[in-house]
Amino acid sequence: MARTSRELLTLQDHLSVENNMAQFMSACSELCSDPQLKTMCQNMARDHESHVQMLSQHLRTTLQ
């Protein structure tokens, strides 16, 4: 299905936000001394990285 330019820009914005959040949560996990908090931040970083992969794949298939 073809996407409008506005939809593509929105997807790109979401991709950027997810990428920033993945980096932020990864950095937070490095600063944590509490093991449970560190694990939670690492899990959140992985979740955001997964979203980055999903959005990237969606954009690639949409632009083909």
CSV table of N, CA and C in Angstrom, one decimal:
chain,number,residue,atom,x,y,z
A,1,MET,N,0.8,-1.2,0.0
A,1,MET,CA,0.0,0.0,0.0
A,1,MET,C,0.9,1.2,0.0
A,2,ALA,N,0.6,2.2,-0.9
A,2,ALA,CA,1.4,3.4,-1.0
A,2,ALA,C,1.0,4.3,0.2
A,3,ARG,N,2.1,4.9,0.7
A,3,ARG,CA,1.9,5.9,1.8
A,3,ARG,C,2.0,7.3,1.4
A,4,THR,N,1.3,8.2,2.0
A,4,THR,CA,1.4,9.6,1.7
A,4,THR,C,2.8,10.1,2.2
A,5,SER,N,3.2,11.3,1.7
A,5,SER,CA,4.4,11.8,2.2
A,5,SER,C,4.3,12.2,3.7
A,6,ARG,N,3.2,12.6,4.1
A,6,ARG,CA,3.0,12.9,5.6
A,6,ARG,C,3.1,11.6,6.4
A,7,GLU,N,2.6,10.5,5.9
A,7,GLU,CA,2.7,9.3,6.7
A,7,GLU,C,4.2,8.8,6.7
A,8,LEU,N,4.9,9.0,5.6
A,8,LEU,CA,6.3,8.6,5.6
A,8,LEU,C,7.1,9.5,6.6
A,9,LEU,N,6.8,10.8,6.6
A,9,LEU,CA,7.5,11.6,7.6
A,9,LEU,C,7.2,11.3,9.0
A,10,THR,N,6.0,10.9,9.3
A,10,THR,CA,5.6,10.5,10.6
A,10,THR,C,6.3,9.2,11.0
A,11,LEU,N,6.4,8.3,10.1
A,11,LEU,CA,7.2,7.0,10.4
A,11,LEU,C,8.6,7.3,10.6
A,12,GLN,N,9.2,8.2,9.8
A,12,GLN,CA,10.6,8.6,10.0
A,12,GLN,C,10.8,9.3,11.4
A,13,ASP,N,9.8,10.1,11.8
A,13,ASP,CA,9.9,10.8,13.1
A,13,ASP,C,9.9,9.7,14.2
A,14,HIS,N,9.0,8.8,14.1
A,14,HIS,CA,8.9,7.7,15.1
A,14,HIS,C,10.1,6.9,15.1
A,15,LEU,N,10.7,6.6,14.0
A,15,LEU,CA,12.0,5.9,13.9
A,15,LEU,C,13.1,6.6,14.7
A,16,SER,N,13.1,7.9,14.5
A,16,SER,CA,14.1,8.8,15.1
A,16,SER,C,13.9,8.7,16.7
A,17,VAL,N,12.7,8.9,17.1
A,17,VAL,CA,12.4,8.9,18.5
A,17,VAL,C,12.8,7.5,19.1
A,18,GLU,N,12.4,6.4,18.5
A,18,GLU,CA,12.7,5.1,19.0
A,18,GLU,C,14.2,4.9,19.1
A,19,ASN,N,14.9,5.4,18.1
A,19,ASN,CA,16.4,5.2,18.1
A,19,ASN,C,17.0,6.0,19.2
A,20,ASN,N,16.5,7.3,19.4
A,20,ASN,CA,17.0,8.1,20.5
A,20,ASN,C,16.7,7.4,21.9
A,21,MET,N,15.5,6.8,22.0
A,21,MET,CA,15.2,6.2,23.3
A,21,MET,C,16.0,4.9,23.5
A,22,ALA,N,16.3,4.2,22.5
A,22,ALA,CA,17.2,3.0,22.6
A,22,ALA,C,18.5,3.4,23.1
A,23,GLN,N,19.1,4.5,22.5
A,23,GLN,CA,20.4,5.0,23.0
A,23,GLN,C,20.4,5.5,24.4
A,24,PHE,N,19.3,6.2,24.7
A,24,PHE,CA,19.2,6.8,26.1
A,24,PHE,C,19.1,5.7,27.1
A,25,MET,N,18.2,4.7,26.9
A,25,MET,CA,18.1,3.6,27.9
A,25,MET,C,19.3,2.8,28.0
A,26,SER,N,20.0,2.6,26.9
A,26,SER,CA,21.3,1.9,27.0
A,26,SER,C,22.3,2.7,27.8
A,27,ALA,N,22.4,4.0,27.6
A,27,ALA,CA,23.3,4.9,28.4
A,27,ALA,C,22.8,4.9,29.9
A,28,CYS,N,21.5,4.9,30.2
A,28,CYS,CA,21.0,4.8,31.5
A,28,CYS,C,21.5,3.5,32.2
A,29,SER,N,21.4,2.4,31.5
A,29,SER,CA,21.8,1.1,32.1
A,29,SER,C,23.3,1.1,32.5
A,30,GLU,N,24.1,1.8,31.7
A,30,GLU,CA,25.5,1.9,32.0
A,30,GLU,C,25.7,2.7,33.3
A,31,LEU,N,24.8,3.6,33.7
A,31,LEU,CA,25.0,4.4,34.9
A,31,LEU,C,24.4,3.8,36.1
A,32,CYS,N,23.6,2.8,35.9
A,32,CYS,CA,22.9,2.2,37.1
A,32,CYS,C,23.8,1.2,37.9
A,33,SER,N,23.7,1.4,39.2
A,33,SER,CA,24.5,0.4,40.0
A,33,SER,C,23.5,-0.6,40.6
A,34,ASP,N,22.2,-0.3,40.6
A,34,ASP,CA,21.2,-1.3,41.1
A,34,ASP,C,21.0,-2.3,40.0
A,35,PRO,N,21.2,-3.6,40.3
A,35,PRO,CA,21.1,-4.7,39.3
A,35,PRO,C,19.7,-4.7,38.7
A,36,GLN,N,18.7,-4.6,39.5
A,36,GLN,CA,17.3,-4.6,38.9
A,36,GLN,C,17.0,-3.5,38.0
A,37,LEU,N,17.4,-2.3,38.4
A,37,LEU,CA,17.2,-1.1,37.5
A,37,LEU,C,18.0,-1.2,36.3
A,38,LYS,N,19.3,-1.7,36.4
A,38,LYS,CA,20.1,-1.9,35.2
A,38,LYS,C,19.5,-2.9,34.2
A,39,THR,N,18.9,-4.0,34.7
A,39,THR,CA,18.2,-4.9,33.9
A,39,THR,C,17.0,-4.3,33.2
A,40,MET,N,16.3,-3.6,34.0
A,40,MET,CA,15.1,-2.9,33.4
A,40,MET,C,15.4,-2.0,32.3
A,41,CYS,N,16.5,-1.2,32.5
A,41,CYS,CA,16.9,-0.2,31.4
A,41,CYS,C,17.4,-1.0,30.2
A,42,GLN,N,18.2,-2.1,30.4
A,42,GLN,CA,18.6,-2.9,29.3
A,42,GLN,C,17.4,-3.5,28.5
A,43,ASN,N,16.4,-4.0,29.2
A,43,ASN,CA,15.2,-4.5,28.6
A,43,ASN,C,14.5,-3.4,27.8
A,44,MET,N,14.4,-2.3,28.4
A,44,MET,CA,13.7,-1.2,27.7
A,44,MET,C,14.5,-0.8,26.4
A,45,ALA,N,15.9,-0.7,26.5
A,45,ALA,CA,16.7,-0.4,25.4
A,45,ALA,C,16.5,-1.5,24.3
A,46,ARG,N,16.4,-2.7,24.6
A,46,ARG,CA,16.2,-3.8,23.6
A,46,ARG,C,14.8,-3.6,23.0
A,47,ASP,N,13.8,-3.3,23.8
A,47,ASP,CA,12.4,-3.1,23.2
A,47,ASP,C,12.5,-2.0,22.2
A,48,HIS,N,13.1,-0.9,22.5
A,48,HIS,CA,13.2,0.3,21.6
A,48,HIS,C,14.0,-0.1,20.3
A,49,GLU,N,15.1,-0.9,20.5
A,49,GLU,CA,15.8,-1.4,19.4
A,49,GLU,C,15.0,-2.3,18.5
A,50,SER,N,14.1,-3.1,19.1
A,50,SER,CA,13.2,-3.9,18.3
A,50,SER,C,12.2,-3.0,17.5
A,51,HIS,N,11.8,-1.9,18.1
A,51,HIS,CA,10.9,-1.0,17.4
A,51,HIS,C,11.6,-0.3,16.3
A,52,VAL,N,12.9,0.0,16.5
A,52,VAL,CA,13.7,0.6,15.4
A,52,VAL,C,13.7,-0.4,14.2
A,53,GLN,N,14.0,-1.6,14.5
A,53,GLN,CA,14.1,-2.6,13.4
A,53,GLN,C,12.8,-2.8,12.7
A,54,MET,N,11.7,-2.8,13.5
A,54,MET,CA,10.4,-3.0,12.9
A,54,MET,C,10.0,-1.8,12.0
A,55,LEU,N,10.2,-0.6,12.5
A,55,LEU,CA,9.9,0.6,11.7
A,55,LEU,C,10.8,0.7,10.5
A,56,SER,N,12.1,0.4,10.6
A,56,SER,CA,13.0,0.4,9.5
A,56,SER,C,12.6,-0.6,8.4
A,57,GLN,N,12.2,-1.8,8.8
A,57,GLN,CA,11.7,-2.8,7.8
A,57,GLN,C,10.5,-2.3,7.1
A,58,HIS,N,9.6,-1.7,7.9
A,58,HIS,CA,8.3,-1.2,7.3
A,58,HIS,C,8.6,-0.1,6.3
A,59,LEU,N,9.5,0.8,6.7
A,59,LEU,CA,9.9,1.9,5.7
A,59,LEU,C,10.5,1.4,4.5
A,60,ARG,N,11.4,0.4,4.6
A,60,ARG,CA,12.1,-0.2,3.5
A,60,ARG,C,11.1,-0.8,2.5
A,61,THR,N,10.1,-1.6,3.0
A,61,THR,CA,9.2,-2.3,2.2
A,61,THR,C,8.2,-1.2,1.6
A,62,THR,N,7.9,-0.2,2.3
A,62,THR,CA,7.0,0.9,1.8
A,62,THR,C,7.6,1.6,0.7
A,63,LEU,N,8.9,1.9,0.7
A,63,LEU,CA,9.6,2.7,-0.3
A,63,LEU,C,10.0,1.9,-1.5
A,64,GLN,N,9.8,0.6,-1.5
A,64,GLN,CA,10.2,-0.2,-2.7
A,64,GLN,C,9.1,-0.2,-3.7
